[in-house]
């Protein structure tokens, strides 16, 4: 069976751990173009320098070389060093994330199925991850994997960790409220509302200033769930939005902020809401200076792809 974790280890550790040990550093030749060649200088013939790189020899023009750092190594591939580095990284992952290789493989495999077109496979994978969390803490490893996924999978993962461990999800959701993809920003805000994180009210209000409708809608839902009454004037500002989806969510949020189990508060015009706020404003604690709010991301920000 393919070992997913081995792939993850190599992918994440290559730049930091494996490269220095896979290739014995050898003579470091820096070209004027800033390109570096790791090899063993064999000889100099006329205008060229002959360099042994692994099992082949290349020629480099002397006038293209900016600097040569001499050492005693030969630039060969060290397979044993690679294995040792991979084993050490596996040990560190187990120690840091609390899951052994087999458990990490299982989590990785199930996450890869979360967005499967076969709904039964997706549902079963989600259920399996929920079950795993009841026996182990798989969230740190999921968070470790999260940066490697594209937005559609990130959306599913944010929902998952919110369900299985709201406390651990909170900081992750706050971080992803600033993500470049608007769907991810909207989902992060909405999930902060789901866990009733009132301390994130400012982030939710900033979401209302987003340049995309989907984030505005996510912010409306979140503010409604935590009943952030101090956001009332900001919501009133968007009461007559031309986008009917935003308009409807703004109006639903305003009603949710002020209604309770016995009384429903709802007005049909922006002016009525403004008059209502003038009446209620003094009784509402203000923790956020609305005039100082800025959008979560710069206008025009979008996920650029791989």
Protein backbone atom coordinates (compact mmCIF):
# COMPACT_ATOMS: atom_id res chain seq x y z
CA UNK A 1 0.00 0.00 0.00
CA UNK A 2 1.28 3.43 -0.90
CA UNK A 3 2.55 5.29 2.14
CA UNK A 4 0.98 8.72 2.03
CA UNK A 5 2.93 9.97 4.99
CA UNK A 6 6.23 9.16 3.30
CA UNK A 7 5.15 11.43 0.47
CA UNK A 8 4.15 14.19 2.87
CA UNK A 9 7.43 13.91 4.77
CA UNK A 10 9.48 14.22 1.60
CA UNK A 11 7.35 17.06 0.26
CA UNK A 12 7.47 19.18 3.42
CA UNK A 13 11.00 18.39 4.53
CA UNK A 14 12.85 18.52 1.22
CA UNK A 15 13.78 22.17 1.35
CA UNK A 16 14.86 22.10 4.97
CA UNK A 17 16.23 18.66 5.78
CA UNK A 18 16.76 16.36 2.84
CA UNK A 19 18.61 18.54 0.33
CA UNK A 20 21.64 19.26 2.51
CA UNK A 21 22.06 15.55 3.24
CA UNK A 22 21.00 14.04 -0.13
CA UNK A 23 23.76 15.75 -2.05
CA UNK A 24 27.14 15.98 -0.45
CA UNK A 25 27.70 19.70 -0.86
CA UNK A 26 30.90 19.48 -2.98
CA UNK A 27 32.57 22.54 -4.53
CA UNK A 28 30.01 25.31 -4.71
CA UNK A 29 30.26 27.22 -7.98
CA UNK A 30 28.18 30.40 -8.13
CA UNK A 31 27.56 31.81 -11.60
CA UNK A 32 27.12 35.49 -12.35
CA UNK A 33 23.47 34.69 -13.02
CA UNK A 34 23.23 33.60 -9.31
CA UNK A 35 22.74 29.96 -10.31
CA UNK A 36 24.73 27.58 -8.08
CA UNK A 37 26.32 24.29 -9.15
CA UNK A 38 27.29 21.68 -6.57
CA UNK A 39 30.05 19.44 -7.88
CA UNK A 40 33.73 18.52 -7.80
CA UNK A 41 36.09 20.56 -9.96
CA UNK A 42 38.13 18.09 -12.02
CA UNK A 43 40.26 20.29 -14.27
CA UNK A 44 40.50 23.57 -16.11
CA UNK A 45 40.99 23.56 -19.88
CA UNK A 46 41.29 26.85 -21.70
CA UNK A 47 38.14 28.93 -21.19
CA UNK A 48 36.30 26.10 -19.46
CA UNK A 49 36.18 24.45 -16.05
CA UNK A 50 35.21 20.76 -15.97
CA UNK A 51 32.96 19.88 -13.01
CA UNK A 52 31.96 16.38 -11.85
CA UNK A 53 28.31 16.40 -10.69
CA UNK A 54 27.30 12.98 -9.46
CA UNK A 55 28.14 10.51 -12.24
CA UNK A 56 28.45 13.02 -15.08
CA UNK A 57 30.83 15.80 -16.09
CA UNK A 58 29.80 19.26 -17.26
CA UNK A 59 31.71 22.24 -18.67
CA UNK A 60 31.30 25.75 -17.31
CA UNK A 61 32.72 28.86 -18.94
CA UNK A 62 35.16 30.57 -16.57
CA UNK A 63 33.93 34.05 -17.50
CA UNK A 64 30.43 33.06 -16.29
CA UNK A 65 31.68 32.14 -12.80
CA UNK A 66 31.32 34.67 -9.99
CA UNK A 67 32.73 32.59 -7.11
CA UNK A 68 34.02 29.12 -6.22
CA UNK A 69 33.86 27.74 -2.70
CA UNK A 70 36.26 24.81 -2.32
CA UNK A 71 35.58 21.69 -0.22
CA UNK A 72 36.44 17.97 -0.19
CA UNK A 73 33.14 16.36 -1.14
CA UNK A 74 32.20 14.83 -4.48
CA UNK A 75 28.57 15.83 -4.99
CA UNK A 76 27.28 12.24 -5.17
CA UNK A 77 23.77 11.15 -4.17
CA UNK A 78 23.72 9.69 -0.65
CA UNK A 79 20.76 7.28 -0.48
CA UNK A 80 21.51 6.17 3.07
CA UNK A 81 21.60 9.76 4.22
CA UNK A 82 18.23 10.30 2.53
CA UNK A 83 16.73 7.32 4.35
CA UNK A 84 18.16 8.49 7.65
CA UNK A 85 16.79 12.00 7.14
CA UNK A 86 13.34 10.62 6.25
CA UNK A 87 13.33 8.38 9.33
CA UNK A 88 14.34 11.32 11.52
CA UNK A 89 11.59 13.49 10.04
CA UNK A 90 9.09 10.69 10.63
CA UNK A 91 10.19 10.52 14.25
CA UNK A 92 9.78 14.28 14.64
CA UNK A 93 6.31 14.19 13.09
CA UNK A 94 5.24 11.41 15.44
CA UNK A 95 6.61 13.29 18.43
CA UNK A 96 5.17 16.67 17.42
CA UNK A 97 1.80 15.63 16.01
CA UNK A 98 1.03 12.65 18.21
CA UNK A 99 0.27 10.18 15.41
CA UNK A 100 2.44 7.38 14.11
CA UNK A 101 3.02 6.79 10.40
CA UNK A 102 0.11 4.39 9.96
CA UNK A 103 -2.29 6.76 11.70
CA UNK A 104 -1.10 9.69 9.59
CA UNK A 105 -1.57 7.59 6.46
CA UNK A 106 -5.14 6.86 7.49
CA UNK A 107 -5.98 10.50 8.20
CA UNK A 108 -4.43 11.60 4.91
CA UNK A 109 -6.38 8.98 2.97
CA UNK A 110 -9.71 9.96 4.53
CA UNK A 111 -9.13 13.67 3.94
CA UNK A 112 -8.42 12.94 0.29
CA UNK A 113 -11.93 11.45 0.10
CA UNK A 114 -13.81 14.35 1.73
CA UNK A 115 -14.61 15.95 -1.63
CA UNK A 116 -15.10 12.72 -3.52
CA UNK A 117 -17.90 12.95 -6.13
CA UNK A 118 -19.28 9.70 -4.68
CA UNK A 119 -21.31 11.10 -1.79
CA UNK A 120 -21.23 7.81 0.11
CA UNK A 121 -17.41 7.77 0.06
CA UNK A 122 -17.25 11.38 1.20
CA UNK A 123 -19.77 10.73 3.99
CA UNK A 124 -17.96 7.61 5.17
CA UNK A 125 -14.59 9.39 5.18
CA UNK A 126 -15.99 12.21 7.30
CA UNK A 127 -17.57 9.75 9.72
CA UNK A 128 -14.28 7.86 9.99
CA UNK A 129 -12.38 11.05 10.84
CA UNK A 130 -14.96 11.98 13.47
CA UNK A 131 -14.56 8.51 14.97
CA UNK A 132 -10.75 8.78 14.93
CA UNK A 133 -10.92 12.08 16.82
CA UNK A 134 -12.90 10.38 19.58
CA UNK A 135 -9.93 8.05 20.15
CA UNK A 136 -6.99 10.25 19.09
CA UNK A 137 -6.27 13.93 18.62
CA UNK A 138 -5.96 14.10 14.84
CA UNK A 139 -6.48 17.87 14.55
CA UNK A 140 -2.77 18.91 14.81
CA UNK A 141 -1.92 16.64 11.87
CA UNK A 142 -4.88 17.93 9.84
CA UNK A 143 -3.75 21.50 10.50
CA UNK A 144 -0.22 20.48 9.47
CA UNK A 145 -1.61 19.25 6.13
CA UNK A 146 -3.97 22.17 5.54
CA UNK A 147 -1.56 24.50 3.64
CA UNK A 148 -1.04 21.80 1.01
CA UNK A 149 -4.71 21.69 -0.02
CA UNK A 150 -6.64 23.73 -2.56
CA UNK A 151 -9.66 25.81 -1.45
CA UNK A 152 -12.39 23.19 -2.10
CA UNK A 153 -10.69 20.77 0.30
CA UNK A 154 -9.87 23.55 2.78
CA UNK A 155 -13.60 24.32 3.00
CA UNK A 156 -14.38 20.73 3.95
CA UNK A 157 -11.52 20.57 6.43
CA UNK A 158 -12.55 23.80 8.19
CA UNK A 159 -16.05 22.39 8.63
CA UNK A 160 -14.61 19.10 9.88
CA UNK A 161 -12.28 20.50 12.53
CA UNK A 162 -15.01 22.88 13.70
CA UNK A 163 -17.23 19.87 14.30
CA UNK A 164 -14.70 17.59 15.95
CA UNK A 165 -12.77 20.12 18.05
CA UNK A 166 -14.12 23.69 18.25
CA UNK A 167 -11.43 24.79 20.70
CA UNK A 168 -8.60 23.70 18.43
CA UNK A 169 -10.40 25.04 15.37
CA UNK A 170 -10.74 28.60 16.71
CA UNK A 171 -7.23 29.87 15.92
CA UNK A 172 -7.17 28.07 12.58
CA UNK A 173 -10.46 29.70 11.59
CA UNK A 174 -9.15 33.12 12.60
CA UNK A 175 -6.08 32.58 10.44
CA UNK A 176 -8.10 31.46 7.42
CA UNK A 177 -10.40 34.47 7.70
CA UNK A 178 -7.53 36.26 5.91
CA UNK A 179 -7.09 33.62 3.18
CA UNK A 180 -6.87 34.79 -0.42
CA UNK A 181 -9.82 32.68 -1.58
CA UNK A 182 -13.15 34.38 -0.81
CA UNK A 183 -15.00 31.12 -0.23
CA UNK A 184 -12.49 30.13 2.42
CA UNK A 185 -12.74 33.55 4.11
CA UNK A 186 -16.52 33.24 4.16
CA UNK A 187 -16.41 29.70 5.55
CA UNK A 188 -13.92 30.66 8.27
CA UNK A 189 -16.14 33.52 9.43
CA UNK A 190 -19.25 31.38 9.36
CA UNK A 191 -17.57 28.61 11.38
CA UNK A 192 -16.43 31.19 13.96
CA UNK A 193 -20.10 31.99 14.29
CA UNK A 194 -20.98 28.32 14.62
CA UNK A 195 -18.67 27.98 17.62
CA UNK A 196 -20.07 31.24 19.03
CA UNK A 197 -16.68 32.92 19.22
CA UNK A 198 -17.70 36.42 20.33
CA UNK A 199 -14.06 37.44 20.58
CA UNK A 200 -13.94 37.29 16.76
CA UNK A 201 -16.71 39.87 16.33
CA UNK A 202 -14.28 42.39 14.86
CA UNK A 203 -13.14 39.90 12.20
CA UNK A 204 -16.76 39.26 11.30
CA UNK A 205 -17.45 42.98 10.98
CA UNK A 206 -14.39 43.38 8.79
CA UNK A 207 -15.85 40.63 6.62
CA UNK A 208 -18.80 42.92 5.90
CA UNK A 209 -16.33 45.28 4.19
CA UNK A 210 -15.04 42.56 1.84
CA UNK A 211 -15.13 43.21 -1.89
CA UNK A 212 -16.95 39.92 -2.50
CA UNK A 213 -20.56 39.12 -1.76
CA UNK A 214 -19.88 35.62 -0.44
CA UNK A 215 -17.71 36.97 2.39
CA UNK A 216 -20.28 39.62 3.26
CA UNK A 217 -22.90 36.87 3.50
CA UNK A 218 -20.62 34.71 5.68
CA UNK A 219 -20.05 37.69 7.96
CA UNK A 220 -23.81 38.31 8.24
CA UNK A 221 -24.41 34.71 9.27
CA UNK A 222 -21.59 34.80 11.82
CA UNK A 223 -22.70 38.08 13.40
CA UNK A 224 -26.25 36.76 13.66
CA UNK A 225 -25.07 33.60 15.42
CA UNK A 226 -23.13 35.49 18.09
CA UNK A 227 -25.85 38.19 18.29
CA UNK A 228 -23.33 41.01 17.94
CA UNK A 229 -25.71 43.93 18.48
CA UNK A 230 -22.90 46.47 18.22
CA UNK A 231 -22.68 45.55 14.51
CA UNK A 232 -26.19 46.96 13.98
CA UNK A 233 -25.17 50.28 12.36
CA UNK A 234 -22.75 48.47 10.03
CA UNK A 235 -25.47 46.06 8.94
CA UNK A 236 -27.91 48.94 8.49
CA UNK A 237 -25.40 50.52 6.10
CA UNK A 238 -25.80 47.48 3.80
CA UNK A 239 -29.58 47.23 4.25
CA UNK A 240 -30.43 48.28 0.68
CA UNK A 241 -27.62 46.45 -1.13
CA UNK A 242 -28.33 45.93 -4.83
CA UNK A 243 -27.26 42.30 -4.49
CA UNK A 244 -30.42 40.66 -3.18
CA UNK A 245 -28.48 37.82 -1.57
CA UNK A 246 -26.53 40.27 0.57
CA UNK A 247 -29.63 42.34 1.24
CA UNK A 248 -31.59 39.32 2.46
CA UNK A 249 -28.76 38.13 4.72
CA UNK A 250 -28.29 41.62 6.16
CA UNK A 251 -31.99 41.88 7.01
CA UNK A 252 -32.06 38.38 8.51
CA UNK A 253 -28.97 39.20 10.60
CA UNK A 254 -30.47 42.41 11.93
CA UNK A 255 -33.63 40.61 12.98
CA UNK A 256 -31.60 37.80 14.60
CA UNK A 257 -29.56 40.31 16.63
CA UNK A 258 -32.60 41.81 18.29
CA UNK A 259 -35.23 39.07 18.34
CA UNK A 260 -35.61 36.61 21.19
CA UNK A 261 -37.72 33.56 21.83
CA UNK A 262 -40.85 35.60 22.42
CA UNK A 263 -40.43 38.77 20.35
CA UNK A 264 -39.48 39.20 16.70
CA UNK A 265 -37.85 42.49 15.70
CA UNK A 266 -38.06 43.30 12.01
CA UNK A 267 -38.38 46.49 9.96
CA UNK A 268 -38.93 47.01 6.26
CA UNK A 269 -36.82 50.11 5.75
CA UNK A 270 -33.34 51.38 6.51
CA UNK A 271 -34.82 54.48 8.14
CA UNK A 272 -36.84 52.40 10.62
CA UNK A 273 -33.73 50.45 11.60
CA UNK A 274 -31.76 53.68 12.04
CA UNK A 275 -34.44 55.05 14.34
CA UNK A 276 -34.46 51.78 16.26
CA UNK A 277 -30.66 51.90 16.67
CA UNK A 278 -30.75 55.47 17.94
CA UNK A 279 -33.13 54.27 20.62
CA UNK A 280 -31.09 51.20 21.59
CA UNK A 281 -27.50 52.32 20.97
CA UNK A 282 -26.80 53.61 24.46
CA UNK A 283 -27.64 50.24 25.99
CA UNK A 284 -25.20 48.31 23.79
CA UNK A 285 -21.58 47.82 24.86
CA UNK A 286 -19.16 48.93 22.13
CA UNK A 287 -15.94 46.90 21.79
CA UNK A 288 -15.13 47.83 18.19
CA UNK A 289 -14.60 51.28 16.66
CA UNK A 290 -16.53 50.89 13.44
CA UNK A 291 -14.85 53.84 11.71
CA UNK A 292 -11.47 52.15 12.15
CA UNK A 293 -12.45 48.86 10.53
CA UNK A 294 -10.61 47.70 7.42
CA UNK A 295 -11.37 44.79 5.06
CA UNK A 296 -9.74 41.43 5.83
CA UNK A 297 -7.86 41.57 2.51
CA UNK A 298 -7.11 44.19 -0.10
CA UNK A 299 -9.75 44.77 -2.74
CA UNK A 300 -9.24 42.52 -5.74
CA UNK A 301 -7.58 39.73 -3.75
CA UNK A 302 -8.36 36.31 -5.17
CA UNK A 303 -6.77 32.88 -4.93
CA UNK A 304 -4.25 32.61 -7.75
CA UNK A 305 -4.18 28.81 -8.01
CA UNK A 306 -1.30 26.37 -7.62
